[in-house]
N, CA and C of each residue as an Amber inpcrd file, in Angstrom:
protein
   531
   7.7380000  -7.2600000  -3.8850000   9.0070000  -7.9850000  -3.5590000
   8.7890000  -9.6650000  -3.4180000   9.0770000  -9.9110000  -4.8050000
   9.2290000 -11.2440000  -4.5710000  10.3630000 -11.5950000  -4.5810000
  10.6000000 -12.5720000  -3.5810000  12.1710000 -12.8860000  -2.9710000
  12.6500000 -14.5390000  -3.1720000  13.8660000 -14.2650000  -3.7620000
  14.6230000 -15.5220000  -3.9900000  14.9880000 -16.3590000  -2.7880000
  15.7060000 -15.6150000  -1.9980000  16.0970000 -15.9180000  -0.9080000
  16.2490000 -15.1340000   0.2220000  16.2640000 -15.1280000   1.5610000
  16.4630000 -14.2820000   2.7950000  16.8040000 -14.7140000   3.7220000
  17.3890000 -13.7740000   4.7880000  17.5950000 -14.3030000   5.7620000
  17.7880000 -12.8390000   6.6710000  17.7760000 -13.0190000   8.2360000
  17.4790000 -11.9520000   8.9790000  18.7980000 -11.9570000  10.0090000
  19.0130000 -10.8030000  10.7840000  20.0720000 -10.7460000  12.0290000
  19.3460000  -9.6390000  13.0040000  19.5420000  -9.8770000  14.0320000
  18.5450000  -9.0080000  14.8870000  19.9700000  -8.3510000  15.4850000
  20.2850000  -6.7220000  15.2710000  20.8920000  -5.9870000  15.9020000
  20.7120000  -4.4000000  16.0590000  21.1000000  -4.3930000  17.1510000
  20.8300000  -3.1710000  17.9530000  19.1180000  -2.7150000  17.8200000
  18.6050000  -3.6890000  18.6080000  17.0240000  -3.4510000  18.7900000
  16.4900000  -3.4650000  17.1710000  16.8890000  -3.9570000  16.1960000
  16.5220000  -3.5730000  14.8570000  16.7450000  -5.2380000  13.8440000
  15.7140000  -5.4720000  13.2410000  15.7760000  -6.6900000  12.3510000
  16.9730000  -5.8750000  10.9980000  18.0580000  -6.6930000  10.9800000
  18.6540000  -6.1560000   9.5140000  18.4360000  -7.5790000   8.6160000
  17.4200000  -7.1920000   7.4740000  16.9310000  -8.2920000   6.6710000
  17.4010000  -8.0310000   5.6400000  18.0050000  -9.0100000   4.9840000
  19.1210000  -9.4140000   3.6490000  17.9570000 -10.0090000   3.0790000
  18.2980000 -10.0330000   1.3610000  17.3700000 -10.8600000   0.5100000
  18.1600000 -10.4190000  -0.7000000  17.6560000 -11.3440000  -1.5550000
  17.3950000 -11.2730000  -3.2250000  16.2350000 -11.5040000  -3.7900000
  16.2350000 -10.1150000  -4.4000000  14.6450000 -10.1740000  -5.0050000
  14.5970000 -10.2670000  -6.3340000  13.2600000 -11.0280000  -6.8890000
  13.3170000 -11.2010000  -8.2930000  12.6960000  -9.7010000  -8.8170000
  13.4370000  -9.2880000  -9.7190000  13.1270000  -8.3210000 -10.0150000
  11.8190000  -7.8600000 -11.2820000  11.5720000  -8.7440000 -11.8830000
  11.0160000  -8.7840000 -13.0940000  10.1830000 -10.1170000 -13.3910000
   9.3190000 -10.4880000 -14.6570000   8.6530000 -11.7280000 -14.8460000
   9.4480000 -12.3270000 -15.4050000  10.9630000 -12.0370000 -15.6710000
  11.7070000 -12.7700000 -16.6210000  12.9180000 -13.1290000 -15.4500000
  12.2570000 -12.8000000 -14.3540000  13.2660000 -14.0220000 -13.2920000
  14.6370000 -13.2530000 -12.8680000  14.9620000 -12.0920000 -13.3380000
  16.2230000 -11.1870000 -13.3320000  16.0700000 -11.0270000 -11.6780000
  17.6480000 -11.5920000 -11.3160000  17.4730000 -11.3020000  -9.6610000
  18.4960000 -10.0200000  -9.4910000  18.0110000  -9.0150000  -7.9600000
  19.1220000  -8.0800000  -7.6710000  20.1940000  -8.5510000  -7.1790000
  21.0130000  -7.9140000  -6.3930000  21.9550000  -7.9150000  -5.8680000
  21.6140000  -8.2470000  -4.7290000  22.1340000  -9.3660000  -3.4520000
  21.9760000  -8.9220000  -1.9750000  21.8050000  -7.4260000  -1.3420000
  20.4240000  -7.3770000  -0.9110000  20.0480000  -6.0820000  -0.4600000
  19.8970000  -6.0850000   0.7660000  20.1300000  -5.1530000   1.6790000
  19.9750000  -4.9410000   3.1910000  18.8590000  -3.9240000   3.6920000
  18.0390000  -4.2630000   4.5930000  16.5970000  -3.2140000   4.5370000
  16.7920000  -3.6410000   6.3670000  16.6200000  -2.6110000   7.0530000
  16.1710000  -2.4900000   8.3450000  15.0510000  -2.4900000   8.5190000
  14.0320000  -3.2820000   9.2730000  12.6430000  -3.5380000   9.0010000
  12.4200000  -3.1200000  11.1130000  11.3710000  -2.3750000  10.7510000
  10.9550000  -2.2110000  12.2510000   9.4850000  -2.3090000  12.6430000
   8.9580000  -3.0050000  13.7270000   7.8950000  -3.1960000  13.7110000
   6.9400000  -1.8220000  13.6250000   5.6660000  -1.9330000  13.0880000
   5.1160000  -0.8670000  13.0300000   3.6610000  -0.9900000  12.3830000
   2.4750000  -0.6310000  12.9500000   1.3130000  -0.9510000  12.9430000
   0.7660000  -2.3310000  12.6680000   1.8670000  -2.8700000  13.7040000
   1.5480000  -4.5980000  13.5820000   1.9910000  -5.6790000  12.5320000
   2.9050000  -4.6310000  12.1630000   3.9790000  -5.6520000  10.8950000
   5.3350000  -4.8240000  11.0330000   6.0560000  -5.8750000  10.0140000
   7.6350000  -5.4880000   9.8590000   7.6470000  -4.6490000   8.3780000
   8.0330000  -3.4050000   8.8440000   8.2940000  -2.5530000   7.3570000
   9.5430000  -2.0950000   7.4480000   9.8070000  -1.6670000   6.2640000
  11.3310000  -0.5830000   6.0620000  11.2100000   0.6260000   7.1850000
  12.5060000   0.2280000   7.9510000  12.5970000   1.6000000   8.7220000
  12.7330000   2.6370000   7.9430000  12.2440000   3.6110000   8.2540000
  12.2810000   5.4150000   7.9480000  13.2760000   6.2630000   8.9740000
  14.2600000   6.5340000   9.1150000  14.2840000   7.3360000  10.3740000
  14.0100000   8.7620000  10.0920000  13.7400000   9.1420000   8.9660000
  13.5720000  10.7190000   9.0830000  12.1450000  11.0120000   8.2240000
  11.0090000  10.5900000   8.6530000   9.7610000  10.5760000   7.9840000
   9.2450000  12.0640000   7.8090000   8.8300000  12.4390000   6.3800000
   8.3220000  13.6620000   5.9040000   6.9730000  14.0000000   6.2710000
   6.4630000  14.7290000   6.4100000   5.0300000  15.3320000   6.8810000
   4.6610000  16.0420000   5.9790000   3.7230000  15.2800000   4.9270000
   2.9590000  15.7930000   3.8470000   1.7570000  16.0230000   4.1790000
   1.4310000  17.1790000   3.2500000  -0.2830000  17.4520000   3.1850000
  -1.0440000  16.3560000   2.4850000  -1.7740000  15.6860000   2.9760000
  -2.5710000  14.3610000   2.1690000  -3.7480000  15.0800000   1.9760000
  -4.2270000  15.0230000   0.7330000  -5.5730000  16.0330000  -0.0410000
  -6.4570000  15.0120000  -0.1100000  -5.9290000  13.4500000  -0.6860000
  -6.6690000  12.6790000  -1.2970000  -5.9650000  11.5300000  -1.2460000
  -6.5610000  10.3740000  -0.7920000  -5.8520000   8.9120000  -1.4490000
  -6.9950000   8.0610000  -2.1750000  -6.4720000   7.3800000  -3.1890000
  -7.4260000   7.0620000  -3.9910000  -6.4880000   5.3730000  -4.1720000
  -7.6200000   4.4980000  -3.9350000  -7.2350000   3.2530000  -4.0280000
  -7.4620000   2.2560000  -4.4720000  -7.2200000   1.4500000  -5.8130000
  -7.9720000   0.5300000  -6.5940000  -7.0760000  -0.5940000  -6.7390000
  -8.0810000  -1.7640000  -6.3510000  -7.6870000  -3.0450000  -6.5650000
  -8.5010000  -3.8230000  -7.8460000  -7.4920000  -4.2740000  -8.7010000
  -8.1650000  -5.1070000  -9.6330000  -7.6450000  -6.4570000  -9.7710000
  -8.8880000  -7.3170000 -10.1580000  -8.4560000  -8.6830000  -9.8220000
  -7.5320000  -9.1700000 -10.7220000  -7.5810000 -10.6050000 -10.9240000
  -6.7680000 -10.9250000 -12.1330000  -7.1140000 -11.3530000 -13.3030000
  -6.7340000 -11.9530000 -14.2540000  -7.6150000 -12.2390000 -15.4410000
  -8.9880000 -13.3890000 -14.9220000  -8.5120000 -14.1280000 -14.1780000
  -9.7600000 -14.8420000 -13.6960000 -10.8350000 -14.4390000 -12.4800000
  -9.8290000 -13.3010000 -12.3450000 -11.3390000 -12.3260000 -10.8430000
 -11.1450000 -11.4190000 -11.4530000 -12.3580000 -10.6590000 -12.3450000
 -12.4930000  -9.4650000 -12.6710000 -12.7180000  -8.1760000 -12.1600000
 -13.0630000  -8.7050000 -10.7070000 -13.5600000  -7.7040000  -9.4010000
 -12.6210000  -6.5560000  -9.2360000 -13.2840000  -5.4070000  -8.9160000
 -12.8290000  -4.0500000  -8.6410000 -13.0210000  -3.2430000  -7.3590000
 -12.1520000  -3.1050000  -6.3970000 -12.6620000  -2.2160000  -5.2560000
 -11.8220000  -1.1950000  -5.5700000 -12.5140000  -0.2250000  -4.7430000
 -11.7560000   1.5480000  -5.1770000 -12.1240000   2.2710000  -4.0290000
 -11.1370000   2.6980000  -3.1730000 -11.2880000   3.2660000  -1.8040000
 -10.7250000   4.6640000  -2.1620000 -11.7230000   6.0190000  -1.8700000
 -11.2130000   7.0460000  -1.9510000 -11.4150000   7.5700000  -0.9380000
 -10.1160000   8.5450000  -0.1460000 -10.5210000   9.3150000   1.2070000
 -10.0140000  10.2820000   1.1110000 -10.6370000  11.7590000   1.3100000
 -10.4640000  12.7560000   1.3690000  -9.9430000  13.4460000   2.6490000
  -9.5220000  14.3370000   2.9480000  -8.7910000  15.0720000   3.5460000
 -10.0920000  15.6080000   4.6630000 -11.1950000  15.2030000   4.9140000
 -12.2790000  15.9300000   5.9760000 -12.3880000  14.4080000   6.3370000
 -11.8960000  13.2140000   6.0870000 -12.3080000  12.1930000   6.1700000
 -13.0310000  11.1920000   5.8750000 -13.9120000  11.9370000   4.8320000
 -15.0310000  11.4320000   4.1980000 -14.2450000  10.1090000   3.4870000
 -15.1940000   9.0080000   3.2510000 -14.3870000   7.6880000   2.5390000
 -15.6550000   7.4340000   1.8470000 -15.0530000   6.8740000   0.1240000
 -16.3990000   5.8850000  -0.6650000 -15.7450000   5.2040000  -0.9000000
 -16.4160000   3.7540000  -1.0190000 -15.7650000   2.5490000  -0.9440000
 -16.6470000   1.9100000  -2.0780000 -16.3890000   1.7840000  -3.2530000
 -16.8870000   1.4310000  -5.0850000 -16.4790000  -0.0570000  -4.6970000
 -17.5490000  -1.3640000  -4.7000000 -17.1980000  -2.7900000  -5.3310000
 -17.8220000  -3.0750000  -6.3010000 -17.0850000  -3.6870000  -7.2350000
 -17.6860000  -3.3830000  -8.8340000 -17.1430000  -5.0920000  -9.3320000
 -18.1630000  -5.9050000  -9.9800000 -18.0870000  -7.3290000 -10.3180000
 -18.7600000  -7.4920000 -11.8840000 -18.5520000  -8.4230000 -12.2750000
 -19.8310000  -8.5290000 -13.3970000 -21.2070000  -8.6380000 -13.3810000
 -21.4400000  -8.6710000 -12.1790000 -23.1840000  -8.6260000 -11.6680000
 -23.5380000  -7.5720000 -10.9940000 -22.7810000  -6.6590000 -10.1250000
 -23.2520000  -5.9450000  -9.3810000 -22.1710000  -4.8460000  -8.9670000
 -22.9560000  -3.2900000  -8.5810000 -21.6500000  -2.6520000  -8.5230000
 -22.7310000  -1.9630000  -6.8370000 -22.0110000  -1.8250000  -5.8980000
 -22.1660000  -1.3760000  -4.2490000 -21.3270000  -0.1490000  -4.2450000
 -22.0010000   1.1530000  -3.6100000 -21.2530000   1.8690000  -3.2350000
 -21.5550000   2.0720000  -1.6040000 -20.3830000   2.4500000  -1.1380000
 -20.8080000   2.4460000   0.1830000 -19.7600000   3.8950000   0.7080000
 -20.4620000   4.6270000   1.9230000 -19.6840000   5.9900000   1.9640000
 -19.9880000   6.1530000   3.7020000 -18.9120000   6.7120000   4.1100000
 -19.2890000   7.2240000   5.7760000 -17.9190000   8.0070000   5.9310000
 -17.6740000   8.1560000   7.3360000 -16.2830000   9.3820000   7.6610000
 -15.4110000   8.0930000   8.4790000 -14.2940000   8.3790000   8.1360000
 -13.2980000   7.9390000   9.3520000 -13.2900000   8.1490000  10.4710000
 -12.7580000   7.7070000  11.5370000 -12.5720000   8.1750000  12.7300000
 -11.4890000   8.9320000  12.6610000 -11.0370000   9.8150000  13.7480000
  -9.8950000  10.6720000  13.5320000  -8.7210000   9.8420000  13.7480000
  -8.8140000   8.9190000  14.3670000  -7.7530000   7.8680000  14.6460000
  -7.6000000   6.8320000  13.6250000  -8.3740000   6.3580000  13.0540000
  -8.0180000   5.8390000  11.2710000  -7.5880000   6.2570000  10.4850000
  -8.0800000   7.3400000  10.7780000  -7.6190000   8.7220000   9.4240000
  -6.0980000   9.0580000   9.6130000  -5.9820000   9.0820000  11.1440000
  -4.4450000   9.7840000  11.6670000  -3.6540000   8.3760000  11.5240000
  -4.1590000   7.2630000  11.5310000  -3.2570000   6.2490000  11.3940000
  -2.5190000   5.6070000  10.0950000  -4.0800000   6.2030000   8.7600000
  -3.5070000   5.4730000   7.7300000  -2.5770000   6.7840000   7.0610000
  -2.8640000   7.9410000   7.7110000  -1.8000000   9.1850000   7.0250000
  -0.6170000   9.2190000   7.4910000  -0.5930000   8.7010000   8.8750000
   1.0920000   8.4120000   9.2490000   1.6000000   7.4760000   8.4960000
   0.7310000   6.2780000   8.2980000   1.7480000   5.3260000   7.8770000
   1.9290000   5.4090000   6.3090000   1.3440000   6.4810000   5.7290000
   1.5240000   7.1640000   4.5560000   2.6410000   7.8750000   4.1250000
   2.7560000   8.5820000   5.1490000   4.2340000   9.4410000   5.1560000
   5.3360000   8.3380000   6.0780000   5.2270000   7.9210000   6.9550000
   5.8680000   6.8550000   6.9430000   6.8410000   6.1230000   5.9630000
   6.1980000   5.5880000   5.3280000   7.0850000   4.7830000   4.0370000
   7.3040000   5.7780000   3.1580000   7.1730000   6.9580000   2.8090000
   7.8930000   7.7590000   2.1180000   7.2660000   7.4120000   0.9450000
   5.9810000   7.7570000   0.5440000   5.4130000   7.2950000  -0.3250000
   6.0290000   8.1260000  -1.6170000   6.1460000   9.3910000  -1.6510000
   6.4170000  10.2810000  -2.5210000   7.9250000   9.5170000  -3.2210000
   8.7500000   8.9730000  -2.8520000   9.9110000   8.2370000  -3.0840000
   9.7600000   6.8190000  -3.5220000   8.9500000   6.0500000  -3.7380000
   9.0020000   4.8200000  -3.9050000   8.4400000   4.7600000  -5.6010000
   8.8070000   3.6470000  -6.0070000   8.8610000   3.2840000  -7.6770000
   7.3580000   3.8900000  -7.7000000   7.2890000   4.1000000  -9.0910000
   6.1670000   3.9820000  -9.7880000   5.5230000   2.7070000 -10.3710000
   6.3130000   1.7810000 -10.4610000   5.6280000   0.5840000 -10.7770000
   6.6200000  -0.7210000 -10.0170000   5.8490000  -1.1510000  -9.6660000
   6.4360000  -2.6580000  -9.3900000   5.5420000  -3.8510000 -10.0630000
   6.2030000  -5.0000000 -10.0020000   5.6490000  -6.1900000 -10.8540000
   6.4270000  -7.2930000  -9.9350000   5.4400000  -8.5010000 -10.0120000
   5.4630000  -9.8340000  -9.2810000   6.5200000 -10.4980000 -10.5950000
   6.9790000 -11.5840000 -10.5690000   7.7200000 -12.6460000 -11.4610000
   6.7070000 -13.5490000 -12.1190000   5.5740000 -13.1050000 -12.0600000
   4.1890000 -14.2930000 -12.7880000   3.1430000 -13.6580000 -13.3190000
   2.8260000 -14.3840000 -13.7590000   1.3370000 -13.5500000 -14.2880000
   0.3650000 -14.1330000 -14.0320000  -0.8500000 -13.4310000 -14.0170000
  -2.3130000 -13.6400000 -13.7170000  -2.7260000 -12.9930000 -12.7160000
  -1.6870000 -12.2050000 -11.9230000  -1.5770000 -11.6440000 -10.6390000
  -2.7890000 -10.4220000 -10.5470000  -3.1930000 -10.0670000  -9.6340000
  -4.4770000  -8.8230000  -9.4450000  -3.4660000  -7.4510000  -9.1770000
  -3.7130000  -6.2640000  -9.6340000  -3.0130000  -5.0340000  -9.4270000
  -3.8530000  -4.5220000  -8.7290000  -3.0920000  -3.1910000  -7.8640000
  -3.4100000  -2.5830000  -7.0320000  -2.7360000  -1.2870000  -7.6460000
  -3.4400000  -0.0940000  -7.3720000  -3.1750000   1.6930000  -8.0150000
  -3.0670000   2.5020000  -6.6930000  -2.2650000   3.0770000  -6.2420000
  -2.0980000   4.0210000  -5.2450000  -1.7730000   5.3220000  -5.7800000
  -3.1140000   6.0500000  -6.0750000  -2.8770000   7.4310000  -6.3180000
  -2.9830000   8.6170000  -4.8050000  -2.0910000   8.9520000  -4.7240000
  -2.0190000  10.3280000  -3.6210000  -1.7340000  11.6940000  -3.9320000
  -3.1190000  12.3590000  -3.6750000  -2.8950000  13.9770000  -3.8920000
  -2.0840000  14.2820000  -2.6660000  -1.2020000  15.3360000  -2.6220000
  -0.5530000  16.0970000  -1.4400000  -0.0220000  17.3300000  -1.8350000
   0.1400000  18.3250000  -0.9910000   1.2970000  19.2480000  -1.1590000
   0.7760000  20.0810000  -2.4330000  -0.2480000  20.7380000  -2.0880000
  -0.4530000  21.8080000  -3.1810000  -0.6970000  21.1400000  -4.5890000
  -1.2720000  19.6940000  -4.6920000  -1.9430000  19.2320000  -5.4580000
  -0.7590000  18.5290000  -6.5790000   0.2380000  18.4060000  -5.6130000
   0.9200000  17.3030000  -6.1960000   0.7450000  15.6080000  -6.1880000
   0.9280000  14.9230000  -7.3730000   0.1280000  13.3560000  -7.4620000
   1.1270000  12.5330000  -7.5280000   1.0900000  11.6390000  -6.8460000
   1.9200000  10.4970000  -6.9360000   0.9240000   8.9710000  -7.2620000
   1.3930000   8.2080000  -8.1690000   0.6600000   7.3010000  -8.3280000
   1.6490000   5.8950000  -8.6050000   1.4150000   5.0480000  -7.8770000
   2.1820000   3.6740000  -7.6520000   1.1970000   2.6450000  -8.1770000
   1.5180000   2.0170000  -9.5030000   1.0240000   0.8330000  -9.9130000
   1.6860000  -0.4630000  -9.4560000   1.1620000  -1.4330000  -8.9890000
   1.9160000  -2.8040000  -8.3130000   1.4090000  -4.2930000  -8.6900000
   1.7720000  -4.5230000  -9.6560000   1.2420000  -5.8740000 -10.2570000
   1.6250000  -6.7740000  -9.4180000   0.4490000  -7.4620000  -8.7070000
   1.1250000  -8.5510000  -7.8900000   0.5020000  -7.8720000  -6.1200000
   0.6070000  -6.3090000  -6.1460000   0.3920000  -6.3470000  -4.5850000
   1.7510000  -6.3230000  -3.8750000   2.9470000  -6.5130000  -4.0070000
   4.2290000  -6.7110000  -3.1200000   5.0850000  -5.9260000  -3.3740000
   4.6970000  -4.9050000  -3.5920000   5.8840000  -3.7860000  -3.9900000
   6.9290000  -3.3600000  -2.6670000   6.6740000  -3.3320000  -1.5640000
   7.6840000  -2.8900000  -0.4240000   6.6880000  -3.8860000   0.8460000
   7.6180000  -3.6770000   1.8430000   6.6610000  -4.0440000   2.8660000
   5.9600000  -3.3820000   3.6510000   6.0920000  -1.9820000   3.3800000
   5.5830000  -0.5750000   3.9000000   4.3480000  -0.6160000   2.6790000
   4.4610000  -0.8070000   1.7770000   3.4600000  -0.0750000   0.2390000
   2.4720000  -1.2880000   0.8880000   2.7490000  -2.7050000   0.9980000
   1.7980000  -3.7100000   1.5590000   0.8760000  -3.6910000   2.5150000
   1.8070000  -3.0440000   3.7630000   1.0500000  -3.0150000   4.7300000
   0.0200000  -1.7590000   4.8120000   0.1140000  -0.7320000   4.2700000
  -0.7420000   0.4080000   3.7270000  -1.9020000  -0.3490000   2.7470000
  -1.7060000  -1.1140000   2.2070000  -2.6630000  -1.9150000   0.8600000
  -3.8440000  -2.4960000   2.3670000  -3.1060000  -3.3420000   3.1700000
  -3.8530000  -3.8290000   4.0050000  -4.4800000  -3.3300000   4.8030000
  -4.4100000  -2.0970000   5.1600000  -4.8230000  -1.4480000   6.2520000
  -5.7220000  -0.7370000   5.6050000  -5.7640000  -0.2230000   4.1390000
  -6.6580000   0.4980000   3.6040000  -7.4610000  -0.7810000   3.1870000
  -7.4450000  -1.9220000   2.9630000  -8.6220000  -2.7090000   3.1560000
  -9.3540000  -3.1410000   3.9680000  -8.3590000  -2.9320000   4.9290000
  -9.3020000  -3.2320000   6.5520000 -10.4840000  -2.4410000   6.8880000
 -10.2000000  -0.8850000   6.3930000 -11.0400000   0.0590000   6.6990000
 -12.2070000  -0.4880000   6.2590000 -13.0460000  -1.2050000   5.0620000
 -14.4790000  -1.6410000   5.2750000 -14.5420000  -2.6580000   6.3530000
 -13.7500000  -3.0220000   7.6360000 -14.5540000  -3.5020000   8.6550000
 -14.7100000  -2.3890000   9.4770000 -14.4680000  -1.4230000   9.5940000
 -15.0650000  -0.2770000  10.6830000 -15.4570000   0.5770000   9.7460000
 -16.4450000   0.6550000   8.7740000 -16.9910000   1.6810000   8.1140000
 -18.3020000   1.4940000   8.8170000 -19.2040000   2.6890000   9.0740000
 -20.6640000   2.5900000   9.0630000 -21.6150000   2.7790000   7.4070000
 -21.9060000   1.7210000   7.2490000 -22.6390000   1.8920000   6.0710000
 -23.4270000   3.0390000   5.9470000 -23.5010000   4.1860000   5.2910000
 -24.4370000   5.2790000   5.3460000 -25.4150000   5.1870000   4.1880000
 -25.2570000   4.0880000   3.2240000 -26.3210000   4.2620000   2.2470000
 -27.9150000   3.3540000   2.5980000
């Protein structure tokens, strides 16, 4: 979600956000897009008036550095709240494991459902090169799988908030290694 220009207005206790987005690396621009934003989980994200409730079985989140930063972070969360965090770079590999609190797990699952991950695009890309890439893979509802590749990590506001929330989990983990 790389934006060429944007402006907003507050109406009926919501932010109406208008923007022109850069759609690809070649600078193609979208038409003027209107989104309603709400404040959720400490950030403004796209409003979803009818969020679905999926049975989330597993979340896999991978960040890969750019051409210059070859580090990789992989987070795996399964439905019993177990979490594995793997850090990889050219010099070392570290693996941490723990269990999320019920509150943190619920916060992640609620946000994932709220952003309607099932209907997000499979691929997002910023309009410049040498950016890092994030991959989100969600296994849900009787082994359905949704994978979202995000070159530049700027897909949607809700997706960025989910990325940040997943990366922030490291601060709350009790490393059991």
